[in-house]
XYZ file of N, CA and C in Angstrom:
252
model
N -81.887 138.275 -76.961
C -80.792 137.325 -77.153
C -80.298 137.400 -78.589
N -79.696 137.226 -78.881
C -78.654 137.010 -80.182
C -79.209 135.917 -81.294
N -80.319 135.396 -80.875
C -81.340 134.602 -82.080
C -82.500 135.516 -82.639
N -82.664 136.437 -81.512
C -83.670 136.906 -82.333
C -83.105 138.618 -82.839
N -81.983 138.490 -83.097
C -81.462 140.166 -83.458
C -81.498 141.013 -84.411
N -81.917 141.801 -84.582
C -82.030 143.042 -84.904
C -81.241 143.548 -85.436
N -81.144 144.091 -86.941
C -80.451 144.780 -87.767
C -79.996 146.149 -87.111
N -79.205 146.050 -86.738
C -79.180 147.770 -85.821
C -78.403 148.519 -86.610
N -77.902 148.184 -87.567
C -76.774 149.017 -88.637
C -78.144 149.909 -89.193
N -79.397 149.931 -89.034
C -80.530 150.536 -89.648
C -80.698 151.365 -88.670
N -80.146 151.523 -87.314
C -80.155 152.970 -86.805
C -79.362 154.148 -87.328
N -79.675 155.105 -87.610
C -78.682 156.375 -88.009
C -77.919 156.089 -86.814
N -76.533 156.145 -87.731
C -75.243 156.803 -86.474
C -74.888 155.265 -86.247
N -75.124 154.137 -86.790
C -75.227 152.726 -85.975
C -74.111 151.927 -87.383
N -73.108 151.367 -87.015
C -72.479 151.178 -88.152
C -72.280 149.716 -87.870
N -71.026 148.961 -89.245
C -70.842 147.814 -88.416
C -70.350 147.656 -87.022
N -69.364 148.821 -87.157
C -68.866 148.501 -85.615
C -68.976 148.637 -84.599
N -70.018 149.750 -84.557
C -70.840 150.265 -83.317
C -71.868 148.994 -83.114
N -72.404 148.076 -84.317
C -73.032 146.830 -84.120
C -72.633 146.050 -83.137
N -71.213 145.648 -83.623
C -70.588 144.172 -82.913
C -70.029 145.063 -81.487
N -70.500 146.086 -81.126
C -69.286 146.523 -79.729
C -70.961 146.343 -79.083
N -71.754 146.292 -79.657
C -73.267 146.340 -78.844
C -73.211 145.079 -78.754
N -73.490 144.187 -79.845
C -73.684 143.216 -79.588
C -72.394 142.242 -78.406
N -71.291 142.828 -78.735
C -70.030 142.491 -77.662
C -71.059 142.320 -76.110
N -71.420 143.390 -75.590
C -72.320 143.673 -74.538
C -73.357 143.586 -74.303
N -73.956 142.271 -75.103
C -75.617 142.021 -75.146
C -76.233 142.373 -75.507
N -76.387 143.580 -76.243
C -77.242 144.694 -76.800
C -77.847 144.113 -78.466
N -79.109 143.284 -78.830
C -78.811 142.956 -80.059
C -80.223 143.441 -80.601
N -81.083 143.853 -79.889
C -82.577 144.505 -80.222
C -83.194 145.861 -80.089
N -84.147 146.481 -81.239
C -84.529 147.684 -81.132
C -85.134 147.863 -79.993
N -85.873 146.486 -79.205
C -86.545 146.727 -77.846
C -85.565 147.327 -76.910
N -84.144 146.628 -76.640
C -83.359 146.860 -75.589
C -82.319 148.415 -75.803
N -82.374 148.519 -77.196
C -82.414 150.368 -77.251
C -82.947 151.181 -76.829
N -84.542 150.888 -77.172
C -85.861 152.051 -76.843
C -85.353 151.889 -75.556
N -85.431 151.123 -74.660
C -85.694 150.934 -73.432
C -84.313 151.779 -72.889
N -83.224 152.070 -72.861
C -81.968 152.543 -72.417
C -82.471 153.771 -72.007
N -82.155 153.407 -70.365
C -81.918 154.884 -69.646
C -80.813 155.950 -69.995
N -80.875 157.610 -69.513
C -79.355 157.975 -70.386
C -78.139 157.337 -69.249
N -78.761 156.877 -68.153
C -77.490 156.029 -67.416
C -77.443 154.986 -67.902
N -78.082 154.434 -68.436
C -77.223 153.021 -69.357
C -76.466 153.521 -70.984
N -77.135 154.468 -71.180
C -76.244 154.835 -72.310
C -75.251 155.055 -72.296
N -74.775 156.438 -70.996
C -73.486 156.552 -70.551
C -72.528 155.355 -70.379
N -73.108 154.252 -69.733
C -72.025 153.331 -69.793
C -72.246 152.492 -70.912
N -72.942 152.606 -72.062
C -72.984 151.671 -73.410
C -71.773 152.561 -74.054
N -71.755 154.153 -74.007
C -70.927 155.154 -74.737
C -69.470 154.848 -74.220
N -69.410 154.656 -72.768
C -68.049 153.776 -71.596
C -67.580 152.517 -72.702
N -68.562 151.596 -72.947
C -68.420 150.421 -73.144
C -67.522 150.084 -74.780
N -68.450 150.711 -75.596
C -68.218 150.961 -76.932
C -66.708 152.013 -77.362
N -66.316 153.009 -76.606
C -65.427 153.708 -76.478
C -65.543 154.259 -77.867
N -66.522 154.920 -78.154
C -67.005 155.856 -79.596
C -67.696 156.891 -79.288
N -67.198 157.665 -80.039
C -68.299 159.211 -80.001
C -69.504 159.112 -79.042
N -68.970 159.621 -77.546
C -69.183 160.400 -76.569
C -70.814 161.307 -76.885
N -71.763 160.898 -76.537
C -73.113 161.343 -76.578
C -73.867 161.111 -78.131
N -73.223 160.129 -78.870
C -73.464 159.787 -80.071
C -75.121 159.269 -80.128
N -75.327 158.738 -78.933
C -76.890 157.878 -78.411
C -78.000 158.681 -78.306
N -77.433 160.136 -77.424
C -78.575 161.031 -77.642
C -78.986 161.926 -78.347
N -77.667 162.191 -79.430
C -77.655 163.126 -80.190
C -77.992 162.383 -81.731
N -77.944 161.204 -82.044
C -78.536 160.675 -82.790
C -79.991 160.151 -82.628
N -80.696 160.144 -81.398
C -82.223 159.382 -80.764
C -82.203 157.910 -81.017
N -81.183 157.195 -80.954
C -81.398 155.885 -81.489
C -82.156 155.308 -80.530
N -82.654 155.749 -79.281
C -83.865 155.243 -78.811
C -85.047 155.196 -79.526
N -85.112 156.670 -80.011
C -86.091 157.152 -80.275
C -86.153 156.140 -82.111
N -85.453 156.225 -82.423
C -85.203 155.374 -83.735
C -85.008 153.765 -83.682
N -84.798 153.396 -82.367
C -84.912 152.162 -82.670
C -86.540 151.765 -82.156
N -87.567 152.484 -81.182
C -88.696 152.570 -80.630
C -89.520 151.975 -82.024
N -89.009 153.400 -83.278
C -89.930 153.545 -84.086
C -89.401 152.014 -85.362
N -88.027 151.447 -85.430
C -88.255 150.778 -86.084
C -88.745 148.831 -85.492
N -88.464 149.105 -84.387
C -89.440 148.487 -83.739
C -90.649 148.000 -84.039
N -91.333 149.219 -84.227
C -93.044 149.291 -84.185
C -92.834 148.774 -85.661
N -92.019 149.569 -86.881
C -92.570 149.326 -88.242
C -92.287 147.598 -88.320
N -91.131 147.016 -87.959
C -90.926 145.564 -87.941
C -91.926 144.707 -87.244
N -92.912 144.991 -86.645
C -94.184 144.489 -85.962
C -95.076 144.408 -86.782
N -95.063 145.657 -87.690
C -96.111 145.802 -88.813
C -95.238 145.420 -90.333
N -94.594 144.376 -90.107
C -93.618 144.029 -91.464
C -93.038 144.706 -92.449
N -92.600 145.939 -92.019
C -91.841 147.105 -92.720
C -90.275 146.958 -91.680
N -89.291 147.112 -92.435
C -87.861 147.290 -91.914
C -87.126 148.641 -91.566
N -87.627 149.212 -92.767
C -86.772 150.430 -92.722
C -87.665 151.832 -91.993
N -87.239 152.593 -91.871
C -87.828 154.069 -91.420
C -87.414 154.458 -92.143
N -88.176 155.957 -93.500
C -87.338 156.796 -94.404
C -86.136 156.263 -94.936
N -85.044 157.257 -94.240
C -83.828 156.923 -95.266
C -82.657 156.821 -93.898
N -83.024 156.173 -92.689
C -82.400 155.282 -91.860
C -81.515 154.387 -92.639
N -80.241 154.505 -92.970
C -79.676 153.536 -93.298
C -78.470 153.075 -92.746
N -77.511 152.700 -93.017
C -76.274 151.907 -92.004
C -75.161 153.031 -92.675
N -74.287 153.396 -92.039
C -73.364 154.666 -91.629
C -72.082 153.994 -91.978
């Protein structure tokens, strides 16, 4: 939900505006990234109307999985993950 959200501008490839078109569509946590099938991506990539395979070719699953885990263990960032 949108109280407990997630800096996602800290995914590579994840900007402000790719933020608010996620968050537009519920999307506000590294959990509900990791978790995206590539059929929900396809229609997040539908939804957002931005660079066309941007999800898998950046891993922001795979990058939001891992900043996930470090925010569990009270670290924010991954390397040099920063907002685009």
């Amino acid at each position: 939900s949108e109280g407990e959200k997630d800096d996602l501008k800290t995914i590579n490839g994840v900007g402000p505006f790719i933020e608010q078109k996620l968050n537009q569509i519920g999307i506000y946590t590294f959990a509900q990234i990791a978790s995206l099938t590539n059929d929900q991506a396809g229609k997040i990539t539908e939804a957002i109307e931005f660079f066309p395979g941007r999800i898998q070719r950046d891993d922001w699953t795979g990058q939001a999985r891992k900043l996930g885990e470090h925010r569990e263990h009270g670290s924010s960032r991954i390397g040099e993950h920063g907002s685009r």
